[in-house]
JSON list of C-alpha atoms in Angstrom, two decimals:
[
{"chain": "F", "resi": 1, "resn": "MET", "atom": "CA", "xyz": [39.26, -34.98, -19.03]},
{"chain": "F", "resi": 2, "resn": "THR", "atom": "CA", "xyz": [42.98, -35.36, -18.42]},
{"chain": "F", "resi": 3, "resn": "ILE", "atom": "CA", "xyz": [45.47, -35.56, -21.24]},
{"chain": "F", "resi": 4, "resn": "GLY", "atom": "CA", "xyz": [49.24, -35.55, -21.25]},
{"chain": "F", "resi": 5, "resn": "ARG", "atom": "CA", "xyz": [51.90, -33.23, -22.57]},
{"chain": "F", "resi": 6, "resn": "ASN", "atom": "CA", "xyz": [50.52, -32.93, -26.10]},
{"chain": "F", "resi": 7, "resn": "SER", "atom": "CA", "xyz": [47.40, -31.10, -27.19]},
{"chain": "F", "resi": 8, "resn": "TYR", "atom": "CA", "xyz": [45.58, -33.97, -28.89]},
{"chain": "F", "resi": 9, "resn": "SER", "atom": "CA", "xyz": [42.70, -35.75, -27.18]},
{"chain": "F", "resi": 10, "resn": "LEU", "atom": "CA", "xyz": [42.25, -39.45, -27.91]},
{"chain": "F", "resi": 11, "resn": "GLN", "atom": "CA", "xyz": [40.08, -39.91, -24.84]},
{"chain": "F", "resi": 12, "resn": "ASN", "atom": "CA", "xyz": [38.56, -43.41, -24.71]},
{"chain": "F", "resi": 13, "resn": "ARG", "atom": "CA", "xyz": [39.84, -44.32, -28.18]},
{"chain": "F", "resi": 14, "resn": "LEU", "atom": "CA", "xyz": [40.78, -47.98, -28.55]},
{"chain": "F", "resi": 15, "resn": "ALA", "atom": "CA", "xyz": [44.11, -48.58, -30.28]},
{"chain": "F", "resi": 16, "resn": "VAL", "atom": "CA", "xyz": [46.27, -51.43, -31.57]},
{"chain": "F", "resi": 17, "resn": "ILE", "atom": "CA", "xyz": [49.90, -50.68, -32.43]},
{"chain": "F", "resi": 18, "resn": "THR", "atom": "CA", "xyz": [51.96, -53.29, -34.28]},
{"chain": "F", "resi": 19, "resn": "GLY", "atom": "CA", "xyz": [55.69, -53.27, -33.67]},
{"chain": "F", "resi": 20, "resn": "GLY", "atom": "CA", "xyz": [54.70, -51.69, -30.38]},
{"chain": "F", "resi": 21, "resn": "CYS", "atom": "CA", "xyz": [57.84, -52.77, -28.52]},
{"chain": "F", "resi": 22, "resn": "GLY", "atom": "CA", "xyz": [60.09, -51.01, -31.03]},
{"chain": "F", "resi": 23, "resn": "GLN", "atom": "CA", "xyz": [61.22, -47.47, -30.39]},
{"chain": "F", "resi": 24, "resn": "ILE", "atom": "CA", "xyz": [58.80, -45.80, -32.79]},
{"chain": "F", "resi": 25, "resn": "GLY", "atom": "CA", "xyz": [55.91, -48.05, -31.82]},
{"chain": "F", "resi": 26, "resn": "SER", "atom": "CA", "xyz": [56.49, -47.57, -28.10]},
{"chain": "F", "resi": 27, "resn": "ALA", "atom": "CA", "xyz": [56.77, -43.78, -28.52]},
{"chain": "F", "resi": 28, "resn": "ILE", "atom": "CA", "xyz": [53.41, -43.79, -30.29]},
{"chain": "F", "resi": 29, "resn": "ALA", "atom": "CA", "xyz": [51.94, -45.98, -27.55]},
{"chain": "F", "resi": 30, "resn": "ASP", "atom": "CA", "xyz": [53.20, -43.53, -24.91]},
{"chain": "F", "resi": 31, "resn": "ILE", "atom": "CA", "xyz": [51.67, -40.48, -26.57]},
{"chain": "F", "resi": 32, "resn": "PHE", "atom": "CA", "xyz": [48.38, -42.28, -27.22]},
{"chain": "F", "resi": 33, "resn": "LEU", "atom": "CA", "xyz": [48.20, -43.17, -23.52]},
{"chain": "F", "resi": 34, "resn": "GLU", "atom": "CA", "xyz": [49.01, -39.57, -22.56]},
{"chain": "F", "resi": 35, "resn": "SER", "atom": "CA", "xyz": [46.14, -38.49, -24.82]},
{"chain": "F", "resi": 36, "resn": "GLY", "atom": "CA", "xyz": [43.61, -40.75, -23.12]},
{"chain": "F", "resi": 37, "resn": "ALA", "atom": "CA", "xyz": [43.52, -43.81, -25.40]},
{"chain": "F", "resi": 38, "resn": "ARG", "atom": "CA", "xyz": [43.43, -47.43, -24.33]},
{"chain": "F", "resi": 39, "resn": "VAL", "atom": "CA", "xyz": [46.28, -49.21, -26.08]},
{"chain": "F", "resi": 40, "resn": "GLN", "atom": "CA", "xyz": [47.31, -52.75, -26.93]},
{"chain": "F", "resi": 41, "resn": "VAL", "atom": "CA", "xyz": [50.74, -53.28, -28.45]},
{"chain": "F", "resi": 42, "resn": "TRP", "atom": "CA", "xyz": [51.70, -56.20, -30.65]},
{"chain": "F", "resi": 43, "resn": "ASP", "atom": "CA", "xyz": [55.16, -57.57, -31.21]},
{"chain": "F", "resi": 44, "resn": "ARG", "atom": "CA", "xyz": [56.91, -60.90, -31.46]},
{"chain": "F", "resi": 45, "resn": "GLN", "atom": "CA", "xyz": [58.28, -60.63, -27.93]},
{"chain": "F", "resi": 46, "resn": "LYS", "atom": "CA", "xyz": [57.48, -58.49, -24.92]},
{"chain": "F", "resi": 47, "resn": "THR", "atom": "CA", "xyz": [60.19, -56.13, -23.71]},
{"chain": "F", "resi": 48, "resn": "SER", "atom": "CA", "xyz": [60.93, -55.43, -20.07]},
{"chain": "F", "resi": 49, "resn": "GLN", "atom": "CA", "xyz": [60.49, -51.68, -20.63]},
{"chain": "F", "resi": 50, "resn": "LEU", "atom": "CA", "xyz": [56.79, -52.04, -21.52]},
{"chain": "F", "resi": 51, "resn": "ARG", "atom": "CA", "xyz": [54.54, -49.71, -19.52]},
{"chain": "F", "resi": 52, "resn": "GLY", "atom": "CA", "xyz": [52.17, -51.32, -17.08]},
{"chain": "F", "resi": 53, "resn": "ASP", "atom": "CA", "xyz": [49.12, -49.46, -18.41]},
{"chain": "F", "resi": 54, "resn": "LEU", "atom": "CA", "xyz": [49.49, -51.12, -21.83]},
{"chain": "F", "resi": 55, "resn": "THR", "atom": "CA", "xyz": [48.24, -54.55, -22.77]},
{"chain": "F", "resi": 56, "resn": "PHE", "atom": "CA", "xyz": [50.50, -56.76, -24.86]},
{"chain": "F", "resi": 57, "resn": "ARG", "atom": "CA", "xyz": [49.85, -59.52, -27.37]},
{"chain": "F", "resi": 58, "resn": "ALA", "atom": "CA", "xyz": [52.51, -61.64, -29.09]},
{"chain": "F", "resi": 59, "resn": "VAL", "atom": "CA", "xyz": [51.57, -61.69, -32.78]},
{"chain": "F", "resi": 60, "resn": "ASP", "atom": "CA", "xyz": [53.33, -62.74, -35.97]},
{"chain": "F", "resi": 61, "resn": "VAL", "atom": "CA", "xyz": [51.99, -60.05, -38.28]},
{"chain": "F", "resi": 62, "resn": "THR", "atom": "CA", "xyz": [53.20, -61.96, -41.35]},
{"chain": "F", "resi": 63, "resn": "ASN", "atom": "CA", "xyz": [50.63, -64.70, -40.64]},
{"chain": "F", "resi": 64, "resn": "ALA", "atom": "CA", "xyz": [47.13, -63.77, -41.85]},
{"chain": "F", "resi": 65, "resn": "ASP", "atom": "CA", "xyz": [45.30, -66.26, -39.63]},
{"chain": "F", "resi": 66, "resn": "ALA", "atom": "CA", "xyz": [47.23, -65.13, -36.56]},
{"chain": "F", "resi": 67, "resn": "VAL", "atom": "CA", "xyz": [46.45, -61.49, -37.34]},
{"chain": "F", "resi": 68, "resn": "ASN", "atom": "CA", "xyz": [42.73, -62.14, -37.81]},
{"chain": "F", "resi": 69, "resn": "GLN", "atom": "CA", "xyz": [42.48, -63.97, -34.50]},
{"chain": "F", "resi": 70, "resn": "ALA", "atom": "CA", "xyz": [44.61, -61.42, -32.64]},
{"chain": "F", "resi": 71, "resn": "MET", "atom": "CA", "xyz": [42.58, -58.49, -33.96]},
{"chain": "F", "resi": 72, "resn": "ALA", "atom": "CA", "xyz": [39.33, -60.08, -32.83]},
{"chain": "F", "resi": 73, "resn": "ASP", "atom": "CA", "xyz": [40.87, -60.84, -29.44]},
{"chain": "F", "resi": 74, "resn": "ALA", "atom": "CA", "xyz": [42.23, -57.30, -29.13]},
{"chain": "F", "resi": 75, "resn": "ALA", "atom": "CA", "xyz": [38.81, -55.82, -29.82]},
{"chain": "F", "resi": 76, "resn": "GLY", "atom": "CA", "xyz": [37.47, -58.05, -27.07]},
{"chain": "F", "resi": 77, "resn": "ASP", "atom": "CA", "xyz": [40.20, -56.92, -24.68]},
{"chain": "F", "resi": 78, "resn": "LEU", "atom": "CA", "xyz": [39.73, -53.23, -25.44]},
{"chain": "F", "resi": 79, "resn": "GLY", "atom": "CA", "xyz": [35.99, -53.17, -26.04]},
{"chain": "F", "resi": 80, "resn": "GLY", "atom": "CA", "xyz": [36.25, -52.34, -29.74]},
{"chain": "F", "resi": 81, "resn": "LEU", "atom": "CA", "xyz": [38.74, -50.79, -32.14]},
{"chain": "F", "resi": 82, "resn": "ASP", "atom": "CA", "xyz": [39.16, -47.19, -33.29]},
{"chain": "F", "resi": 83, "resn": "LEU", "atom": "CA", "xyz": [42.85, -46.81, -34.12]},
{"chain": "F", "resi": 84, "resn": "LEU", "atom": "CA", "xyz": [45.39, -49.02, -35.86]},
{"chain": "F", "resi": 85, "resn": "VAL", "atom": "CA", "xyz": [49.04, -48.08, -36.24]},
{"chain": "F", "resi": 86, "resn": "ASN", "atom": "CA", "xyz": [51.11, -50.36, -38.46]},
{"chain": "F", "resi": 87, "resn": "ALA", "atom": "CA", "xyz": [54.62, -49.78, -37.11]},
{"chain": "F", "resi": 88, "resn": "ALA", "atom": "CA", "xyz": [56.14, -53.26, -37.45]},
{"chain": "F", "resi": 89, "resn": "GLY", "atom": "CA", "xyz": [59.21, -53.15, -39.67]},
{"chain": "F", "resi": 90, "resn": "VAL", "atom": "CA", "xyz": [62.66, -54.47, -40.47]},
{"chain": "F", "resi": 91, "resn": "THR", "atom": "CA", "xyz": [65.45, -52.93, -42.52]},
{"chain": "F", "resi": 92, "resn": "GLY", "atom": "CA", "xyz": [66.12, -56.16, -44.40]},
{"chain": "F", "resi": 93, "resn": "PRO", "atom": "CA", "xyz": [69.28, -56.74, -46.43]},
{"chain": "F", "resi": 94, "resn": "THR", "atom": "CA", "xyz": [71.58, -53.77, -46.96]},
{"chain": "F", "resi": 95, "resn": "LYS", "atom": "CA", "xyz": [73.37, -54.89, -50.10]},
{"chain": "F", "resi": 96, "resn": "ASN", "atom": "CA", "xyz": [73.03, -54.85, -53.86]},
{"chain": "F", "resi": 97, "resn": "VAL", "atom": "CA", "xyz": [70.09, -56.60, -55.49]},
{"chain": "F", "resi": 98, "resn": "ALA", "atom": "CA", "xyz": [72.43, -59.03, -57.28]},
{"chain": "F", "resi": 99, "resn": "ASP", "atom": "CA", "xyz": [73.47, -60.35, -53.88]},
{"chain": "F", "resi": 100, "resn": "TYR", "atom": "CA", "xyz": [69.94, -60.92, -52.50]},
{"chain": "F", "resi": 101, "resn": "THR", "atom": "CA", "xyz": [68.38, -64.28, -51.90]},
{"chain": "F", "resi": 102, "resn": "ALA", "atom": "CA", "xyz": [64.71, -64.79, -52.71]},
{"chain": "F", "resi": 103, "resn": "ALA", "atom": "CA", "xyz": [64.06, -65.52, -49.04]},
{"chain": "F", "resi": 104, "resn": "GLU", "atom": "CA", "xyz": [65.56, -62.18, -47.96]},
{"chain": "F", "resi": 105, "resn": "TRP", "atom": "CA", "xyz": [63.39, -60.30, -50.43]},
{"chain": "F", "resi": 106, "resn": "GLN", "atom": "CA", "xyz": [60.22, -62.12, -49.42]},
{"chain": "F", "resi": 107, "resn": "ALA", "atom": "CA", "xyz": [60.86, -61.76, -45.69]},
{"chain": "F", "resi": 108, "resn": "THR", "atom": "CA", "xyz": [61.42, -58.01, -45.96]},
{"chain": "F", "resi": 109, "resn": "LEU", "atom": "CA", "xyz": [58.22, -57.46, -47.91]},
{"chain": "F", "resi": 110, "resn": "ALA", "atom": "CA", "xyz": [56.27, -59.75, -45.58]},
{"chain": "F", "resi": 111, "resn": "VAL", "atom": "CA", "xyz": [57.03, -57.67, -42.49]},
{"chain": "F", "resi": 112, "resn": "ASN", "atom": "CA", "xyz": [57.04, -54.20, -44.04]},
{"chain": "F", "resi": 113, "resn": "LEU", "atom": "CA", "xyz": [54.21, -54.44, -46.58]},
{"chain": "F", "resi": 114, "resn": "THR", "atom": "CA", "xyz": [52.10, -57.59, -46.48]},
{"chain": "F", "resi": 115, "resn": "SER", "atom": "CA", "xyz": [51.54, -57.23, -42.74]},
{"chain": "F", "resi": 116, "resn": "VAL", "atom": "CA", "xyz": [50.05, -53.78, -43.35]},
{"chain": "F", "resi": 117, "resn": "PHE", "atom": "CA", "xyz": [47.43, -55.36, -45.60]},
{"chain": "F", "resi": 118, "resn": "TYR", "atom": "CA", "xyz": [46.73, -58.20, -43.16]},
{"chain": "F", "resi": 119, "resn": "CYS", "atom": "CA", "xyz": [46.32, -55.89, -40.17]},
{"chain": "F", "resi": 120, "resn": "SER", "atom": "CA", "xyz": [44.32, -53.24, -42.02]},
{"chain": "F", "resi": 121, "resn": "HIS", "atom": "CA", "xyz": [42.01, -55.85, -43.52]},
{"chain": "F", "resi": 122, "resn": "ALA", "atom": "CA", "xyz": [41.39, -57.40, -40.11]},
{"chain": "F", "resi": 123, "resn": "ALA", "atom": "CA", "xyz": [40.84, -54.00, -38.48]},
{"chain": "F", "resi": 124, "resn": "LEU", "atom": "CA", "xyz": [38.28, -52.95, -41.06]},
{"chain": "F", "resi": 125, "resn": "GLN", "atom": "CA", "xyz": [36.09, -55.90, -40.08]},
{"chain": "F", "resi": 126, "resn": "LEU", "atom": "CA", "xyz": [35.87, -54.34, -36.60]},
{"chain": "F", "resi": 127, "resn": "MET", "atom": "CA", "xyz": [35.98, -50.57, -37.10]},
{"chain": "F", "resi": 128, "resn": "ASN", "atom": "CA", "xyz": [32.65, -48.77, -37.15]},
{"chain": "F", "resi": 129, "resn": "PRO", "atom": "CA", "xyz": [32.48, -46.68, -40.35]},
{"chain": "F", "resi": 130, "resn": "ALA", "atom": "CA", "xyz": [30.21, -44.21, -38.54]},
{"chain": "F", "resi": 131, "resn": "ARG", "atom": "CA", "xyz": [32.87, -43.63, -35.87]},
{"chain": "F", "resi": 132, "resn": "SER", "atom": "CA", "xyz": [36.11, -41.69, -36.14]},
{"chain": "F", "resi": 133, "resn": "GLY", "atom": "CA", "xyz": [38.44, -44.54, -37.12]},
{"chain": "F", "resi": 134, "resn": "ARG", "atom": "CA", "xyz": [42.07, -44.15, -38.12]},
{"chain": "F", "resi": 135, "resn": "ILE", "atom": "CA", "xyz": [44.67, -46.36, -39.80]},
{"chain": "F", "resi": 136, "resn": "ILE", "atom": "CA", "xyz": [48.20, -44.93, -39.67]},
{"chain": "F", "resi": 137, "resn": "ASN", "atom": "CA", "xyz": [50.96, -46.72, -41.56]},
{"chain": "F", "resi": 138, "resn": "ILE", "atom": "CA", "xyz": [54.65, -46.10, -40.91]},
{"chain": "F", "resi": 139, "resn": "ALA", "atom": "CA", "xyz": [56.32, -45.86, -44.33]},
{"chain": "F", "resi": 140, "resn": "SER", "atom": "CA", "xyz": [59.70, -44.25, -45.08]},
{"chain": "F", "resi": 141, "resn": "ILE", "atom": "CA", "xyz": [61.34, -41.62, -47.24]},
{"chain": "F", "resi": 142, "resn": "ALA", "atom": "CA", "xyz": [63.04, -44.65, -48.85]},
{"chain": "F", "resi": 143, "resn": "GLY", "atom": "CA", "xyz": [59.66, -45.49, -50.34]},
{"chain": "F", "resi": 144, "resn": "LYS", "atom": "CA", "xyz": [59.73, -42.19, -52.22]},
{"chain": "F", "resi": 145, "resn": "ASP", "atom": "CA", "xyz": [63.42, -41.88, -53.07]},
{"chain": "F", "resi": 146, "resn": "GLY", "atom": "CA", "xyz": [64.50, -45.52, -53.43]},
{"chain": "F", "resi": 147, "resn": "ASN", "atom": "CA", "xyz": [67.62, -46.00, -51.32]},
{"chain": "F", "resi": 148, "resn": "PRO", "atom": "CA", "xyz": [70.46, -47.87, -53.08]},
{"chain": "F", "resi": 149, "resn": "GLY", "atom": "CA", "xyz": [71.53, -50.93, -51.15]},
{"chain": "F", "resi": 150, "resn": "MET", "atom": "CA", "xyz": [68.04, -51.16, -49.62]},
{"chain": "F", "resi": 151, "resn": "ALA", "atom": "CA", "xyz": [65.90, -52.21, -52.58]},
{"chain": "F", "resi": 152, "resn": "ALA", "atom": "CA", "xyz": [63.59, -54.56, -50.68]},
{"chain": "F", "resi": 153, "resn": "TYR", "atom": "CA", "xyz": [62.95, -52.05, -47.91]},
{"chain": "F", "resi": 154, "resn": "SER", "atom": "CA", "xyz": [62.43, -49.21, -50.39]},
{"chain": "F", "resi": 155, "resn": "THR", "atom": "CA", "xyz": [60.03, -51.31, -52.45]},
{"chain": "F", "resi": 156, "resn": "ALA", "atom": "CA", "xyz": [58.02, -52.34, -49.41]},
{"chain": "F", "resi": 157, "resn": "LYS", "atom": "CA", "xyz": [57.71, -48.79, -48.12]},
{"chain": "F", "resi": 158, "resn": "ALA", "atom": "CA", "xyz": [56.67, -47.51, -51.55]},
{"chain": "F", "resi": 159, "resn": "GLY", "atom": "CA", "xyz": [53.95, -50.15, -51.41]},
{"chain": "F", "resi": 160, "resn": "VAL", "atom": "CA", "xyz": [52.84, -48.91, -47.99]},
{"chain": "F", "resi": 161, "resn": "ILE", "atom": "CA", "xyz": [52.49, -45.38, -49.38]},
{"chain": "F", "resi": 162, "resn": "ALA", "atom": "CA", "xyz": [50.46, -46.55, -52.39]},
{"chain": "F", "resi": 163, "resn": "PHE", "atom": "CA", "xyz": [48.31, -48.85, -50.24]},
{"chain": "F", "resi": 164, "resn": "SER", "atom": "CA", "xyz": [47.54, -46.00, -47.84]},
{"chain": "F", "resi": 165, "resn": "LYS", "atom": "CA", "xyz": [46.52, -43.71, -50.70]},
{"chain": "F", "resi": 166, "resn": "ALA", "atom": "CA", "xyz": [44.27, -46.33, -52.28]},
{"chain": "F", "resi": 167, "resn": "LEU", "atom": "CA", "xyz": [42.61, -47.38, -49.02]},
{"chain": "F", "resi": 168, "resn": "GLY", "atom": "CA", "xyz": [42.11, -43.78, -47.93]},
{"chain": "F", "resi": 169, "resn": "LYS", "atom": "CA", "xyz": [40.22, -43.07, -51.15]},
{"chain": "F", "resi": 170, "resn": "GLU", "atom": "CA", "xyz": [38.14, -46.25, -50.78]},
{"chain": "F", "resi": 171, "resn": "LEU", "atom": "CA", "xyz": [37.03, -45.13, -47.32]},
{"chain": "F", "resi": 172, "resn": "ALA", "atom": "CA", "xyz": [36.70, -41.41, -48.04]},
{"chain": "F", "resi": 173, "resn": "ASN", "atom": "CA", "xyz": [32.91, -41.46, -47.65]},
{"chain": "F", "resi": 174, "resn": "THR", "atom": "CA", "xyz": [33.14, -43.02, -44.19]},
{"chain": "F", "resi": 175, "resn": "HIS", "atom": "CA", "xyz": [34.57, -41.59, -40.98]},
{"chain": "F", "resi": 176, "resn": "ILE", "atom": "CA", "xyz": [37.67, -43.81, -41.25]},
{"chain": "F", "resi": 177, "resn": "ARG", "atom": "CA", "xyz": [40.81, -41.98, -42.34]},
{"chain": "F", "resi": 178, "resn": "VAL", "atom": "CA", "xyz": [44.00, -43.62, -43.62]},
{"chain": "F", "resi": 179, "resn": "HIS", "atom": "CA", "xyz": [47.45, -42.02, -43.70]},
{"chain": "F", "resi": 180, "resn": "SER", "atom": "CA", "xyz": [51.11, -42.90, -43.96]},
{"chain": "F", "resi": 181, "resn": "ILE", "atom": "CA", "xyz": [54.10, -41.27, -42.30]},
{"chain": "F", "resi": 182, "resn": "ALA", "atom": "CA", "xyz": [57.36, -41.24, -44.27]},
{"chain": "F", "resi": 183, "resn": "PRO", "atom": "CA", "xyz": [60.30, -40.56, -41.92]},
{"chain": "F", "resi": 184, "resn": "ALA", "atom": "CA", "xyz": [63.90, -40.14, -42.95]},
{"chain": "F", "resi": 185, "resn": "LEU", "atom": "CA", "xyz": [66.56, -41.38, -40.50]},
{"chain": "F", "resi": 186, "resn": "ILE", "atom": "CA", "xyz": [65.13, -41.81, -37.00]},
{"chain": "F", "resi": 187, "resn": "GLU", "atom": "CA", "xyz": [67.23, -42.52, -33.91]},
{"chain": "F", "resi": 188, "resn": "THR", "atom": "CA", "xyz": [66.32, -46.18, -33.40]},
{"chain": "F", "resi": 189, "resn": "ASN", "atom": "CA", "xyz": [68.08, -49.53, -33.23]},
{"chain": "F", "resi": 190, "resn": "LEU", "atom": "CA", "xyz": [67.29, -50.04, -36.92]},
{"chain": "F", "resi": 191, "resn": "LEU", "atom": "CA", "xyz": [70.21, -47.73, -37.65]},
{"chain": "F", "resi": 192, "resn": "HIS", "atom": "CA", "xyz": [72.50, -50.45, -36.32]},
{"chain": "F", "resi": 193, "resn": "GLN", "atom": "CA", "xyz": [71.29, -52.74, -39.12]},
{"chain": "F", "resi": 194, "resn": "MET", "atom": "CA", "xyz": [72.79, -50.28, -41.62]},
{"chain": "F", "resi": 195, "resn": "SER", "atom": "CA", "xyz": [76.48, -49.78, -42.31]},
{"chain": "F", "resi": 196, "resn": "PRO", "atom": "CA", "xyz": [78.08, -46.60, -40.90]},
{"chain": "F", "resi": 197, "resn": "GLU", "atom": "CA", "xyz": [78.67, -45.47, -44.48]},
{"chain": "F", "resi": 198, "resn": "MET", "atom": "CA", "xyz": [74.99, -45.88, -45.35]},
{"chain": "F", "resi": 199, "resn": "VAL", "atom": "CA", "xyz": [73.93, -43.98, -42.23]},
{"chain": "F", "resi": 200, "resn": "ALA", "atom": "CA", "xyz": [76.34, -41.14, -43.07]},
{"chain": "F", "resi": 201, "resn": "THR", "atom": "CA", "xyz": [75.13, -40.99, -46.68]},
{"chain": "F", "resi": 202, "resn": "ASN", "atom": "CA", "xyz": [71.49, -40.73, -45.64]},
{"chain": "F", "resi": 203, "resn": "LEU", "atom": "CA", "xyz": [72.21, -38.23, -42.88]},
{"chain": "F", "resi": 204, "resn": "ALA", "atom": "CA", "xyz": [73.99, -36.00, -45.39]},
{"chain": "F", "resi": 205, "resn": "LYS", "atom": "CA", "xyz": [70.74, -35.76, -47.39]},
{"chain": "F", "resi": 206, "resn": "ILE", "atom": "CA", "xyz": [68.88, -34.13, -44.48]},
{"chain": "F", "resi": 207, "resn": "PRO", "atom": "CA", "xyz": [69.12, -30.31, -44.58]},
{"chain": "F", "resi": 208, "resn": "MET", "atom": "CA", "xyz": [68.49, -30.07, -40.83]},
{"chain": "F", "resi": 209, "resn": "GLY", "atom": "CA", "xyz": [71.64, -32.13, -40.34]},
{"chain": "F", "resi": 210, "resn": "ARG", "atom": "CA", "xyz": [70.29, -34.62, -37.82]},
{"chain": "F", "resi": 211, "resn": "ALA", "atom": "CA", "xyz": [68.13, -37.70, -37.46]},
{"chain": "F", "resi": 212, "resn": "GLY", "atom": "CA", "xyz": [64.60, -37.43, -36.15]},
{"chain": "F", "resi": 213, "resn": "THR", "atom": "CA", "xyz": [63.43, -38.87, -32.86]},
{"chain": "F", "resi": 214, "resn": "PRO", "atom": "CA", "xyz": [60.74, -41.47, -32.15]},
{"chain": "F", "resi": 215, "resn": "ARG", "atom": "CA", "xyz": [58.85, -38.83, -30.17]},
{"chain": "F", "resi": 216, "resn": "GLU", "atom": "CA", "xyz": [58.68, -36.59, -33.23]},
{"chain": "F", "resi": 217, "resn": "VAL", "atom": "CA", "xyz": [57.10, -39.45, -35.19]},
{"chain": "F", "resi": 218, "resn": "ALA", "atom": "CA", "xyz": [54.68, -40.03, -32.32]},
{"chain": "F", "resi": 219, "resn": "GLU", "atom": "CA", "xyz": [53.61, -36.38, -32.18]},
{"chain": "F", "resi": 220, "resn": "LEU", "atom": "CA", "xyz": [52.61, -36.54, -35.84]},
{"chain": "F", "resi": 221, "resn": "ALA", "atom": "CA", "xyz": [50.82, -39.86, -35.31]},
{"chain": "F", "resi": 222, "resn": "ALA", "atom": "CA", "xyz": [48.83, -38.38, -32.42]},
{"chain": "F", "resi": 223, "resn": "TRP", "atom": "CA", "xyz": [47.55, -35.56, -34.61]},
{"chain": "F", "resi": 224, "resn": "LEU", "atom": "CA", "xyz": [46.66, -37.96, -37.43]},
{"chain": "F", "resi": 225, "resn": "ALA", "atom": "CA", "xyz": [44.75, -40.10, -34.93]},
{"chain": "F", "resi": 226, "resn": "SER", "atom": "CA", "xyz": [42.81, -37.15, -33.54]},
{"chain": "F", "resi": 227, "resn": "ASP", "atom": "CA", "xyz": [39.60, -35.49, -34.68]},
{"chain": "F", "resi": 228, "resn": "GLY", "atom": "CA", "xyz": [41.72, -32.46, -35.54]},
{"chain": "F", "resi": 229, "resn": "CYS", "atom": "CA", "xyz": [42.84, -34.32, -38.67]},
{"chain": "F", "resi": 230, "resn": "SER", "atom": "CA", "xyz": [39.44, -34.50, -40.34]},
{"chain": "F", "resi": 231, "resn": "PHE", "atom": "CA", "xyz": [39.78, -33.20, -43.92]},
{"chain": "F", "resi": 232, "resn": "SER", "atom": "CA", "xyz": [42.68, -35.42, -44.96]},
{"chain": "F", "resi": 233, "resn": "THR", "atom": "CA", "xyz": [42.88, -39.03, -46.02]},
{"chain": "F", "resi": 234, "resn": "GLY", "atom": "CA", "xyz": [45.13, -41.13, -48.22]},
{"chain": "F", "resi": 235, "resn": "ALA", "atom": "CA", "xyz": [47.98, -38.68, -47.58]},
{"chain": "F", "resi": 236, "resn": "VAL", "atom": "CA", "xyz": [51.67, -39.29, -46.99]},
{"chain": "F", "resi": 237, "resn": "TYR", "atom": "CA", "xyz": [53.21, -37.05, -44.34]},
{"chain": "F", "resi": 238, "resn": "ASP", "atom": "CA", "xyz": [56.95, -36.48, -44.67]},
{"chain": "F", "resi": 239, "resn": "LEU", "atom": "CA", "xyz": [59.05, -36.31, -41.52]},
{"chain": "F", "resi": 240, "resn": "SER", "atom": "CA", "xyz": [62.42, -35.88, -43.14]},
{"chain": "F", "resi": 241, "resn": "GLY", "atom": "CA", "xyz": [64.13, -32.75, -41.84]},
{"chain": "F", "resi": 242, "resn": "GLY", "atom": "CA", "xyz": [63.74, -31.19, -45.26]},
{"chain": "F", "resi": 243, "resn": "ARG", "atom": "CA", "xyz": [64.98, -34.15, -47.30]},
{"chain": "F", "resi": 244, "resn": "ALA", "atom": "CA", "xyz": [61.70, -34.83, -49.11]},
{"chain": "F", "resi": 245, "resn": "THR", "atom": "CA", "xyz": [61.41, -33.09, -52.46]},
{"chain": "F", "resi": 246, "resn": "TYR", "atom": "CA", "xyz": [57.94, -34.28, -53.49]}
]
């Protein structure tokens, strides 16, 4: 058995990663491949940087019918499904609630929260409850703290945390585990959707004094996906450089 630079074996595990062309999603895809998994990434558009040993599927994760069909097709491509990572996300509007439109609110929740339900629901039709299945949802510290000027994003990520806790408890008597990861600032292009002032404010809340990296998120995801994470489900794992207080 050959695995990559990390110590977690995902040998022959079959994985779908939504938002897989984004920086966090692609970092998770890389580490899963290093660990021996077979990986399909979903996104709206394929990027030129995509590794050749990945398969890609263009999927609108806000469309339930599209997700159901894509998940069935992915299981056919891979030979089954063991791992789902819900990493699709958008920052949404960065302004006061009084200045939102209804469409902006709905669109932000559709990508960040409703898609997690759609994809998890579809995956559960295919995962074998007697096998070591994993659903890993990328939430945010904003879902715990509530970031001003980011109400829609904060609300959606709080929903992801609650959904992960509820689903993890529902499946606790199976071999399927469900977790969420709640990062603080991570060095991705999403930072460019925030004002410099908002980035500085959030960075100042991190005792380590820096943003995290996509690879650091991926390292945690690899452990959560592995058999080493066996006596935990429905948990939220902070990756905040010390910012999280509960």
